[in-house]
């Protein structure tokens, strides 16, 4: 009879297990995604020119790329103190903790505990009647009320039969690695910002020098106009025009001074410190020759740019999240066990093996009906996977366009700078000619003013062109993935 009952019990358990497995087979399938943007990336940035894969400035360490010692010192300070970088480093620590949490779920959870209690069962209950007729020892009845004292170890373990927990851990690792790449991208951006602002500050310094030279020029022109008025060679109108131009130039000087202060503070903010002077040398700014940039080939962006690698790792993590969410439809196997001492009186706890108590339970459980929450989690993970693919594709496309645009900009800004240099030289010569004619009363004040204004504008634009020339090289260096190594 016992054999038949055991056989029926086994058949029932097998039937339940089979129904759980069959129910899990109805788990939905994830969206199959194809990375066409990555597969179709062009062979070159410029279809008319072939790039050399062996030369890529993006792999050059930033300390070799930047040669200005003052700029190098500023970048080093920024890498130590920048708040945004510090925030990113904490995100890495948070992601690292996430990996440890997922890894911990793969191993059993063991805890220790002690407890005490008191219970009195009703006399006319099966438990009470049984206790009343039970003797602990001959002639010694069960105590009433009945105490309970226990202590021991408890363990719980979810067996990873579908590798769901391993998948979750792999996802956490991918997310952790993406935060590391995110930190590298912040480094690259930070170095670019410091360098760009540094060159803008040097440009403002040189513009301030130009406006101060222009003010002196206007003062001399005003003095000449006053002398000519006294000699009846010029009118009061000419004097007032030169006075107005001088006042305008002085006002521009204060505007540039304010811009210098703000730019210094902007750099100090990037360096994570309170306002203080920025050490720099402005004299060699206009003669600075930008370093030559080698772009390599577009496919190298996938390995060099931290933001692309970050997006790729987030895409990998999202795929793993979908896989883990799908496995939630499968039955899970959990094992729980306890081992300890238990007695109704503390002194009996030391009596062994009578006080030894243990328990071992295995449970196979899976969802059968009302799976809406699990389905919603799966659909959310699936949508995030597709979203991560679009984000990855967008990052690759933007990176390619960044480099292509910068390559064109470098060529055009170089031509622009050369032409502005020619314009400046010609206008400087025209100023001397106009002033000579004005002294000899062969040119009026308007010709002098227009020549001086044109020359000033040309010099200001030439300085801006030099700043853009240097900043464009910095920008393409960052676009190629440089700056974080």
Tab-separated table of C-alpha atoms in Angstrom:
chain	number	residue	atom	x	y	z
A	1	UNK	CA	0.000	0.000	0.000
A	2	UNK	CA	2.822	2.378	0.865
A	3	UNK	CA	4.508	1.596	-2.447
A	4	UNK	CA	1.338	2.526	-4.362
A	5	UNK	CA	0.975	5.790	-2.417
A	6	UNK	CA	4.602	6.722	-3.064
A	7	UNK	CA	4.127	6.005	-6.751
A	8	UNK	CA	1.013	8.220	-6.894
A	9	UNK	CA	2.866	11.008	-5.104
A	10	UNK	CA	5.743	10.849	-7.571
A	11	UNK	CA	3.327	10.912	-10.490
A	12	UNK	CA	1.574	13.986	-9.097
A	13	UNK	CA	4.899	15.809	-8.606
A	14	UNK	CA	6.002	14.864	-12.118
A	15	UNK	CA	2.707	16.106	-13.564
A	16	UNK	CA	3.027	19.431	-11.752
A	17	UNK	CA	6.629	19.856	-12.935
A	18	UNK	CA	5.634	19.016	-16.494
A	19	UNK	CA	2.801	21.553	-16.434
A	20	UNK	CA	5.197	24.227	-15.201
A	21	UNK	CA	7.680	23.489	-17.976
A	22	UNK	CA	4.951	23.464	-20.634
A	23	UNK	CA	3.590	26.752	-19.323
A	24	UNK	CA	7.068	28.289	-19.527
A	25	UNK	CA	7.354	27.328	-23.185
A	26	UNK	CA	4.816	30.044	-23.947
A	27	UNK	CA	7.315	32.775	-23.067
A	28	UNK	CA	7.274	35.578	-25.689
A	29	UNK	CA	10.165	36.095	-28.086
A	30	UNK	CA	12.338	39.199	-28.006
A	31	UNK	CA	12.513	41.600	-30.941
A	32	UNK	CA	15.324	40.646	-33.310
A	33	UNK	CA	17.409	43.769	-33.948
A	34	UNK	CA	19.949	44.390	-36.702
A	35	UNK	CA	22.743	46.926	-36.408
A	36	UNK	CA	22.703	48.243	-39.978
A	37	UNK	CA	24.385	51.580	-39.176
A	38	UNK	CA	27.469	49.827	-37.813
A	39	UNK	CA	27.561	47.371	-40.715
A	40	UNK	CA	27.256	50.107	-43.340
A	41	UNK	CA	29.784	52.577	-41.922
A	42	UNK	CA	31.731	54.172	-44.851
A	43	UNK	CA	35.307	53.187	-45.623
A	44	UNK	CA	36.524	56.809	-45.507
A	45	UNK	CA	35.385	60.146	-44.103
A	46	UNK	CA	35.875	61.818	-47.459
A	47	UNK	CA	34.994	59.714	-50.473
A	48	UNK	CA	37.401	61.741	-52.611
A	49	UNK	CA	40.367	61.069	-50.323
A	50	UNK	CA	41.785	57.860	-48.906
A	51	UNK	CA	42.694	57.876	-45.213
A	52	UNK	CA	45.630	56.007	-43.713
A	53	UNK	CA	44.486	53.493	-41.099
A	54	UNK	CA	47.956	53.501	-39.501
A	55	UNK	CA	47.823	57.216	-38.630
A	56	UNK	CA	45.126	58.230	-36.189
A	57	UNK	CA	45.516	61.204	-33.867
A	58	UNK	CA	42.721	59.848	-31.663
A	59	UNK	CA	45.174	57.357	-30.163
A	60	UNK	CA	47.690	60.057	-29.207
A	61	UNK	CA	47.823	60.694	-25.429
A	62	UNK	CA	46.668	64.197	-24.567
A	63	UNK	CA	49.994	65.098	-22.907
A	64	UNK	CA	51.698	64.554	-26.259
A	65	UNK	CA	48.996	66.321	-28.250
A	66	UNK	CA	49.063	69.541	-26.187
A	67	UNK	CA	52.481	71.177	-25.933
A	68	UNK	CA	51.630	74.416	-24.080
A	69	UNK	CA	52.849	73.821	-20.479
A	70	UNK	CA	50.292	76.261	-19.053
A	71	UNK	CA	47.446	74.404	-20.775
A	72	UNK	CA	48.807	71.024	-19.646
A	73	UNK	CA	48.895	72.280	-16.052
A	74	UNK	CA	45.275	73.469	-16.287
A	75	UNK	CA	44.135	70.114	-17.679
A	76	UNK	CA	45.914	68.224	-14.903
A	77	UNK	CA	44.165	70.361	-12.287
A	78	UNK	CA	40.790	69.795	-13.970
A	79	UNK	CA	41.287	66.022	-13.970
A	80	UNK	CA	41.848	66.134	-10.213
A	81	UNK	CA	39.086	68.525	-9.145
A	82	UNK	CA	36.284	68.677	-11.740
A	83	UNK	CA	32.934	68.031	-10.034
A	84	UNK	CA	31.277	66.423	-13.047
A	85	UNK	CA	34.143	63.947	-13.246
A	86	UNK	CA	33.817	63.199	-9.531
A	87	UNK	CA	30.084	62.544	-9.992
A	88	UNK	CA	30.854	60.145	-12.834
A	89	UNK	CA	33.354	58.270	-10.657
A	90	UNK	CA	30.617	57.712	-8.082
A	91	UNK	CA	28.369	56.346	-10.815
A	92	UNK	CA	31.080	53.771	-11.473
A	93	UNK	CA	31.068	52.794	-7.800
A	94	UNK	CA	27.273	52.455	-7.862
A	95	UNK	CA	27.467	50.215	-10.938
A	96	UNK	CA	30.213	48.148	-9.284
A	97	UNK	CA	27.950	47.578	-6.281
A	98	UNK	CA	25.234	46.446	-8.690
A	99	UNK	CA	27.573	43.747	-10.035
A	100	UNK	CA	28.323	42.533	-6.497
A	101	UNK	CA	24.599	42.410	-5.692
A	102	UNK	CA	23.821	40.299	-8.769
A	103	UNK	CA	26.801	38.043	-8.079
A	104	UNK	CA	25.617	37.506	-4.512
A	105	UNK	CA	22.314	36.043	-5.729
A	106	UNK	CA	24.200	33.145	-7.321
A	107	UNK	CA	25.331	31.826	-3.944
A	108	UNK	CA	23.227	30.566	-0.985
A	109	UNK	CA	22.099	33.022	1.656
A	110	UNK	CA	23.031	31.764	5.127
A	111	UNK	CA	21.889	33.411	8.340
A	112	UNK	CA	21.966	32.580	12.052
A	113	UNK	CA	19.278	33.237	14.610
A	114	UNK	CA	17.927	32.431	18.047
A	115	UNK	CA	14.398	32.574	19.377
A	116	UNK	CA	12.191	31.876	22.374
A	117	UNK	CA	8.433	31.477	22.757
A	118	UNK	CA	5.604	30.243	24.949
A	119	UNK	CA	2.484	28.398	23.841
A	120	UNK	CA	-0.587	26.946	25.528
A	121	UNK	CA	-2.892	24.733	23.503
A	122	UNK	CA	-6.532	24.246	24.424
A	123	UNK	CA	-7.197	21.036	26.421
A	124	UNK	CA	-9.931	19.941	24.102
A	125	UNK	CA	-7.914	20.187	20.930
A	126	UNK	CA	-5.938	17.478	19.248
A	127	UNK	CA	-2.667	19.175	20.150
A	128	UNK	CA	-3.728	19.840	23.755
A	129	UNK	CA	-5.081	16.344	24.244
A	130	UNK	CA	-1.908	14.867	22.782
A	131	UNK	CA	0.329	16.937	25.070
A	132	UNK	CA	-1.762	15.980	28.120
A	133	UNK	CA	-1.287	12.257	27.478
A	134	UNK	CA	2.393	12.513	26.533
A	135	UNK	CA	5.220	11.966	28.981
A	136	UNK	CA	8.692	13.343	28.488
A	137	UNK	CA	10.099	10.697	30.719
A	138	UNK	CA	8.318	7.982	32.726
A	139	UNK	CA	6.184	9.743	35.322
A	140	UNK	CA	6.919	13.237	33.932
A	141	UNK	CA	4.254	14.962	31.851
A	142	UNK	CA	4.657	17.657	29.217
A	143	UNK	CA	4.796	21.142	30.778
A	144	UNK	CA	1.799	23.403	30.359
A	145	UNK	CA	2.155	26.065	29.012
A	146	UNK	CA	4.811	24.770	26.609
A	147	UNK	CA	7.943	26.815	26.038
A	148	UNK	CA	10.066	26.763	22.924
A	149	UNK	CA	13.749	27.716	22.677
A	150	UNK	CA	15.709	27.436	19.451
A	151	UNK	CA	18.846	28.521	17.691
A	152	UNK	CA	20.609	27.556	14.507
A	153	UNK	CA	21.459	28.263	10.877
A	154	UNK	CA	19.081	28.975	8.003
A	155	UNK	CA	19.988	28.807	4.317
A	156	UNK	CA	18.117	29.765	1.132
A	157	UNK	CA	19.331	29.187	-2.384
A	158	UNK	CA	17.732	29.772	-5.752
A	159	UNK	CA	19.196	27.248	-8.171
A	160	UNK	CA	20.016	29.040	-11.420
A	161	UNK	CA	18.647	26.275	-13.644
A	162	UNK	CA	17.880	28.638	-16.554
A	163	UNK	CA	20.972	30.825	-16.046
A	164	UNK	CA	18.691	33.780	-15.360
A	165	UNK	CA	20.813	34.993	-12.448
A	166	UNK	CA	23.991	34.657	-14.494
A	167	UNK	CA	22.377	36.695	-17.261
A	168	UNK	CA	21.443	39.425	-14.782
A	169	UNK	CA	25.034	39.461	-13.514
A	170	UNK	CA	26.393	39.757	-17.065
A	171	UNK	CA	24.018	42.663	-17.673
A	172	UNK	CA	25.259	44.375	-14.508
A	173	UNK	CA	28.872	43.867	-15.643
A	174	UNK	CA	28.095	45.389	-19.058
A	175	UNK	CA	26.436	48.366	-17.382
A	176	UNK	CA	29.444	48.767	-15.090
A	177	UNK	CA	31.816	48.766	-18.071
A	178	UNK	CA	29.589	51.331	-19.797
A	179	UNK	CA	29.966	53.666	-16.808
A	180	UNK	CA	33.748	53.308	-17.136
A	181	UNK	CA	33.484	54.352	-20.783
A	182	UNK	CA	31.162	57.148	-19.684
A	183	UNK	CA	33.910	58.370	-17.393
A	184	UNK	CA	36.357	58.291	-20.301
A	185	UNK	CA	33.920	60.330	-22.387
A	186	UNK	CA	33.655	62.897	-19.586
A	187	UNK	CA	37.467	63.059	-19.521
A	188	UNK	CA	37.584	63.657	-23.267
A	189	UNK	CA	34.920	66.381	-23.066
A	190	UNK	CA	36.594	68.003	-20.078
A	191	UNK	CA	39.973	68.244	-21.813
A	192	UNK	CA	38.291	69.672	-24.900
A	193	UNK	CA	36.433	72.291	-22.831
A	194	UNK	CA	39.551	73.378	-20.946
A	195	UNK	CA	41.569	73.678	-24.159
A	196	UNK	CA	38.832	75.536	-26.050
A	197	UNK	CA	38.285	78.007	-23.219
A	198	UNK	CA	42.036	78.486	-22.840
A	199	UNK	CA	42.409	79.430	-26.507
A	200	UNK	CA	39.371	81.714	-26.268
A	201	UNK	CA	40.992	83.429	-23.282
A	202	UNK	CA	44.230	83.949	-25.212
A	203	UNK	CA	42.205	85.351	-28.115
A	204	UNK	CA	40.513	87.831	-25.773
A	205	UNK	CA	43.914	88.853	-24.400
A	206	UNK	CA	45.138	89.615	-27.922
A	207	UNK	CA	41.915	91.434	-28.801
A	208	UNK	CA	42.377	93.575	-25.705
A	209	UNK	CA	45.880	94.459	-26.880
A	210	UNK	CA	44.511	95.395	-30.312
A	211	UNK	CA	41.743	97.590	-28.896
A	212	UNK	CA	44.271	99.352	-26.643
A	213	UNK	CA	46.493	100.022	-29.667
A	214	UNK	CA	43.438	101.306	-31.527
A	215	UNK	CA	42.624	103.634	-28.622
A	216	UNK	CA	46.113	105.139	-28.837
A	217	UNK	CA	45.650	105.539	-32.572
A	218	UNK	CA	42.342	107.309	-32.027
A	219	UNK	CA	43.870	109.596	-29.421
A	220	UNK	CA	46.563	110.691	-31.874
A	221	UNK	CA	43.934	111.173	-34.587
A	222	UNK	CA	41.865	113.291	-32.204
A	223	UNK	CA	44.874	115.449	-31.364
A	224	UNK	CA	45.616	115.956	-35.070
A	225	UNK	CA	41.996	116.888	-35.781
A	226	UNK	CA	42.087	119.502	-32.998
A	227	UNK	CA	45.299	120.977	-34.395
A	228	UNK	CA	43.806	121.066	-37.884
A	229	UNK	CA	40.659	122.732	-36.561
A	230	UNK	CA	42.745	125.466	-35.002
A	231	UNK	CA	44.497	125.864	-38.329
A	232	UNK	CA	41.092	125.932	-40.072
A	233	UNK	CA	42.017	122.780	-41.976
A	234	UNK	CA	39.252	120.739	-40.282
A	235	UNK	CA	35.872	121.385	-38.670
A	236	UNK	CA	34.360	120.804	-35.236
A	237	UNK	CA	32.447	117.903	-36.761
A	238	UNK	CA	35.680	116.001	-37.418
A	239	UNK	CA	36.778	116.563	-33.814
A	240	UNK	CA	33.456	115.250	-32.458
A	241	UNK	CA	33.587	112.217	-34.749
A	242	UNK	CA	37.047	111.294	-33.467
A	243	UNK	CA	35.908	111.880	-29.865
A	244	UNK	CA	32.916	109.581	-30.394
A	245	UNK	CA	35.098	106.883	-31.958
A	246	UNK	CA	37.527	107.130	-29.037
A	247	UNK	CA	34.693	106.753	-26.493
A	248	UNK	CA	33.335	103.771	-28.410
A	249	UNK	CA	36.746	102.100	-28.399
A	250	UNK	CA	37.173	102.628	-24.656
A	251	UNK	CA	33.736	101.109	-24.073
A	252	UNK	CA	34.763	98.084	-26.152
A	253	UNK	CA	37.861	97.742	-23.978
A	254	UNK	CA	35.721	97.310	-20.835
A	255	UNK	CA	33.505	94.818	-22.639
A	256	UNK	CA	36.530	92.683	-23.487
A	257	UNK	CA	37.846	92.987	-19.922
A	258	UNK	CA	34.528	91.627	-18.638
A	259	UNK	CA	34.672	88.781	-21.143
A	260	UNK	CA	38.181	87.934	-19.930
A	261	UNK	CA	36.988	87.825	-16.320
A	262	UNK	CA	34.072	85.578	-17.208
A	263	UNK	CA	36.270	83.300	-19.307
A	264	UNK	CA	38.799	82.980	-16.471
A	265	UNK	CA	36.015	82.059	-14.068
A	266	UNK	CA	34.627	79.574	-16.571
A	267	UNK	CA	37.998	77.851	-16.664
A	268	UNK	CA	38.241	77.979	-12.870
A	269	UNK	CA	34.818	76.317	-12.666
A	270	UNK	CA	36.056	73.495	-14.913
A	271	UNK	CA	39.069	73.188	-12.617
A	272	UNK	CA	36.792	72.971	-9.559
A	273	UNK	CA	38.231	75.977	-7.766
A	274	UNK	CA	37.322	79.511	-6.749
A	275	UNK	CA	38.224	82.436	-9.065
A	276	UNK	CA	41.923	83.106	-9.445
A	277	UNK	CA	44.185	84.304	-12.272
A	278	UNK	CA	44.796	81.864	-15.103
A	279	UNK	CA	48.508	81.515	-15.851
A	280	UNK	CA	49.070	81.960	-19.571
A	281	UNK	CA	51.382	83.444	-22.194
A	282	UNK	CA	49.571	85.516	-24.802
A	283	UNK	CA	52.522	86.758	-26.842
A	284	UNK	CA	52.943	83.648	-29.004
A	285	UNK	CA	49.260	83.072	-29.636
A	286	UNK	CA	49.122	84.389	-33.204
A	287	UNK	CA	52.252	82.481	-34.221
A	288	UNK	CA	51.059	79.175	-32.784
A	289	UNK	CA	50.862	76.482	-35.453
A	290	UNK	CA	48.109	73.912	-34.886
A	291	UNK	CA	49.299	70.290	-34.810
A	292	UNK	CA	48.571	68.137	-37.832
A	293	UNK	CA	45.626	65.806	-37.294
A	294	UNK	CA	45.387	62.345	-38.838
A	295	UNK	CA	41.879	60.914	-38.939
A	296	UNK	CA	42.481	57.237	-39.663
A	297	UNK	CA	39.415	55.379	-41.002
A	298	UNK	CA	35.799	55.580	-39.753
A	299	UNK	CA	35.681	52.034	-38.350
A	300	UNK	CA	38.371	53.035	-35.834
A	301	UNK	CA	35.831	55.309	-34.164
A	302	UNK	CA	34.132	52.185	-32.785
A	303	UNK	CA	37.230	51.402	-30.743
A	304	UNK	CA	38.493	54.927	-30.011
A	305	UNK	CA	35.422	56.918	-29.010
A	306	UNK	CA	34.265	56.274	-25.432
A	307	UNK	CA	30.690	57.374	-26.117
A	308	UNK	CA	30.347	54.754	-28.879
A	309	UNK	CA	31.766	52.034	-26.629
A	310	UNK	CA	29.469	53.192	-23.832
A	311	UNK	CA	26.425	52.981	-26.105
A	312	UNK	CA	27.544	49.564	-27.344
A	313	UNK	CA	27.855	48.229	-23.789
A	314	UNK	CA	24.458	49.670	-22.855
A	315	UNK	CA	23.020	47.879	-25.900
A	316	UNK	CA	24.621	44.640	-24.712
A	317	UNK	CA	23.211	45.167	-21.215
A	318	UNK	CA	19.728	45.828	-22.599
A	319	UNK	CA	19.854	42.596	-24.649
A	320	UNK	CA	20.800	40.668	-21.524
A	321	UNK	CA	17.990	42.372	-19.601
A	322	UNK	CA	15.504	41.131	-22.220
A	323	UNK	CA	16.894	37.621	-21.921
A	324	UNK	CA	16.624	37.728	-18.121
A	325	UNK	CA	13.075	39.135	-18.305
A	326	UNK	CA	12.064	36.300	-20.665
A	327	UNK	CA	13.373	33.717	-18.224
A	328	UNK	CA	10.993	35.059	-15.577
A	329	UNK	CA	8.324	33.002	-17.377
A	330	UNK	CA	10.251	29.816	-16.503
A	331	UNK	CA	9.740	27.964	-13.205
A	332	UNK	CA	12.283	28.628	-10.478
A	333	UNK	CA	13.807	26.111	-8.088
A	334	UNK	CA	14.504	27.224	-4.538
A	335	UNK	CA	16.040	25.192	-1.734
A	336	UNK	CA	15.739	26.163	1.916
A	337	UNK	CA	17.289	24.409	4.877
A	338	UNK	CA	17.589	24.871	8.624
A	339	UNK	CA	19.835	23.177	11.159
A	340	UNK	CA	19.921	23.881	14.882
A	341	UNK	CA	18.823	23.046	18.389
A	342	UNK	CA	15.241	23.189	19.645
A	343	UNK	CA	13.681	22.335	23.018
A	344	UNK	CA	10.907	23.525	25.327
A	345	UNK	CA	13.403	24.142	28.114
A	346	UNK	CA	16.829	25.816	27.826
A	347	UNK	CA	18.571	23.071	29.798
A	348	UNK	CA	17.394	20.473	27.268
A	349	UNK	CA	19.177	22.258	24.403
A	350	UNK	CA	22.445	20.557	25.361
A	351	UNK	CA	20.904	17.120	25.259
A	352	UNK	CA	21.830	15.732	21.899
A	353	UNK	CA	20.884	14.264	19.550
A	354	UNK	CA	17.368	14.723	20.989
A	355	UNK	CA	17.485	18.557	20.678
A	356	UNK	CA	18.846	18.579	17.126
A	357	UNK	CA	16.315	19.822	14.591
A	358	UNK	CA	16.683	20.228	10.814
A	359	UNK	CA	14.579	20.924	7.799
A	360	UNK	CA	15.239	20.651	4.057
A	361	UNK	CA	12.719	21.849	1.455
A	362	UNK	CA	12.946	22.093	-2.318
A	363	UNK	CA	10.330	24.144	-4.196
A	364	UNK	CA	9.709	24.349	-7.929
A	365	UNK	CA	7.319	27.167	-8.773
A	366	UNK	CA	6.422	29.082	-11.881
A	367	UNK	CA	3.731	31.444	-13.131
A	368	UNK	CA	0.628	29.843	-14.678
A	369	UNK	CA	-2.039	32.543	-14.826
A	370	UNK	CA	-2.143	36.333	-14.401
A	371	UNK	CA	1.289	36.961	-15.888
A	372	UNK	CA	0.568	40.615	-16.646
A	373	UNK	CA	3.343	41.952	-14.405
A	374	UNK	CA	5.930	39.597	-15.915
A	375	UNK	CA	4.726	40.410	-19.431
A	376	UNK	CA	4.917	44.132	-18.705
A	377	UNK	CA	8.507	43.789	-17.437
A	378	UNK	CA	9.451	41.816	-20.539
A	379	UNK	CA	7.840	44.331	-22.903
A	380	UNK	CA	9.594	47.182	-21.092
A	381	UNK	CA	12.976	45.441	-21.384
A	382	UNK	CA	12.305	44.659	-25.051
A	383	UNK	CA	11.434	48.306	-25.803
A	384	UNK	CA	14.547	49.501	-23.963
A	385	UNK	CA	16.614	47.116	-26.098
A	386	UNK	CA	15.293	48.703	-29.293
A	387	UNK	CA	15.788	52.155	-27.776
A	388	UNK	CA	19.403	51.281	-26.914
A	389	UNK	CA	19.990	50.205	-30.531
A	390	UNK	CA	18.713	53.546	-31.831
A	391	UNK	CA	20.910	55.352	-29.317
A	392	UNK	CA	23.927	53.322	-30.436
A	393	UNK	CA	23.225	53.991	-34.108
A	394	UNK	CA	22.733	57.701	-33.420
A	395	UNK	CA	26.049	57.864	-31.554
A	396	UNK	CA	27.928	56.218	-34.429
A	397	UNK	CA	26.298	58.462	-37.026
A	398	UNK	CA	26.948	61.642	-35.021
A	399	UNK	CA	30.573	60.620	-34.472
A	400	UNK	CA	31.113	60.118	-38.192
A	401	UNK	CA	29.455	63.445	-39.026
A	402	UNK	CA	31.503	65.228	-36.336
A	403	UNK	CA	34.764	64.125	-37.902
A	404	UNK	CA	33.585	64.796	-41.465
A	405	UNK	CA	32.457	68.310	-40.527
A	406	UNK	CA	35.670	69.053	-38.646
A	407	UNK	CA	37.831	67.884	-41.527
A	408	UNK	CA	36.044	70.305	-43.814
A	409	UNK	CA	36.203	73.056	-41.205
A	410	UNK	CA	39.960	72.706	-40.789
A	411	UNK	CA	40.525	73.217	-44.493
A	412	UNK	CA	38.139	76.162	-44.748
A	413	UNK	CA	39.334	77.894	-41.589
A	414	UNK	CA	42.935	77.640	-42.805
A	415	UNK	CA	41.988	79.357	-46.065
A	416	UNK	CA	39.939	81.916	-44.136
A	417	UNK	CA	42.905	82.653	-41.874
A	418	UNK	CA	45.262	83.158	-44.802
A	419	UNK	CA	42.900	85.601	-46.518
A	420	UNK	CA	42.281	87.506	-43.275
A	421	UNK	CA	46.031	87.833	-42.847
A	422	UNK	CA	46.282	89.389	-46.301
A	423	UNK	CA	43.362	91.722	-45.545
A	424	UNK	CA	44.951	92.846	-42.281
A	425	UNK	CA	48.285	93.655	-43.915
A	426	UNK	CA	46.583	95.632	-46.668
A	427	UNK	CA	44.464	97.623	-44.198
A	428	UNK	CA	47.473	98.369	-41.974
A	429	UNK	CA	49.147	99.906	-45.003
A	430	UNK	CA	45.996	101.831	-45.885
A	431	UNK	CA	45.889	103.328	-42.367
A	432	UNK	CA	49.369	104.766	-42.773
A	433	UNK	CA	48.427	106.176	-46.177
A	434	UNK	CA	45.144	107.653	-44.880
A	435	UNK	CA	46.842	109.262	-41.871
A	436	UNK	CA	49.516	110.790	-44.107
A	437	UNK	CA	46.877	112.187	-46.447
A	438	UNK	CA	44.850	113.491	-43.490
A	439	UNK	CA	47.867	115.344	-42.079
A	440	UNK	CA	48.374	116.958	-45.477
A	441	UNK	CA	44.659	117.793	-45.767
A	442	UNK	CA	44.328	115.564	-48.821
A	443	UNK	CA	41.836	113.160	-47.145
A	444	UNK	CA	38.934	113.904	-44.843
A	445	UNK	CA	38.287	112.427	-41.405
A	446	UNK	CA	35.699	109.938	-42.724
A	447	UNK	CA	38.299	108.149	-44.834
A	448	UNK	CA	40.597	107.914	-41.829
A	449	UNK	CA	37.826	106.608	-39.570
A	450	UNK	CA	36.620	104.028	-42.068
A	451	UNK	CA	40.145	102.746	-42.673
A	452	UNK	CA	40.817	102.480	-38.959
A	453	UNK	CA	37.516	100.710	-38.275
A	454	UNK	CA	38.083	98.252	-41.125
A	455	UNK	CA	41.584	97.520	-39.870
A	456	UNK	CA	40.332	96.999	-36.323
A	457	UNK	CA	37.574	94.644	-37.482
A	458	UNK	CA	40.018	92.709	-39.642
A	459	UNK	CA	42.502	92.266	-36.792
A	460	UNK	CA	39.733	91.163	-34.427
A	461	UNK	CA	38.493	88.673	-37.000
A	462	UNK	CA	42.037	87.446	-37.611
A	463	UNK	CA	42.435	86.710	-33.904
A	464	UNK	CA	39.078	84.906	-33.886
A	465	UNK	CA	40.225	82.909	-36.921
A	466	UNK	CA	43.384	81.826	-35.092
A	467	UNK	CA	41.285	80.805	-32.067
A	468	UNK	CA	38.895	78.824	-34.292
A	469	UNK	CA	41.851	77.259	-36.063
A	470	UNK	CA	43.264	75.979	-32.764
A	471	UNK	CA	39.877	75.010	-31.300
A	472	UNK	CA	38.882	73.096	-34.433
A	473	UNK	CA	41.983	70.945	-34.100
A	474	UNK	CA	41.071	70.288	-30.458
A	475	UNK	CA	37.492	69.432	-31.448
A	476	UNK	CA	38.496	66.955	-34.149
A	477	UNK	CA	41.001	65.392	-31.741
A	478	UNK	CA	38.151	64.789	-29.335
A	479	UNK	CA	35.843	63.630	-32.166
A	480	UNK	CA	38.409	60.986	-33.111
A	481	UNK	CA	38.290	59.659	-29.554
A	482	UNK	CA	41.336	61.433	-28.201
A	483	UNK	CA	41.796	62.994	-24.800
A	484	UNK	CA	40.912	60.242	-22.320
A	485	UNK	CA	44.092	58.173	-22.591
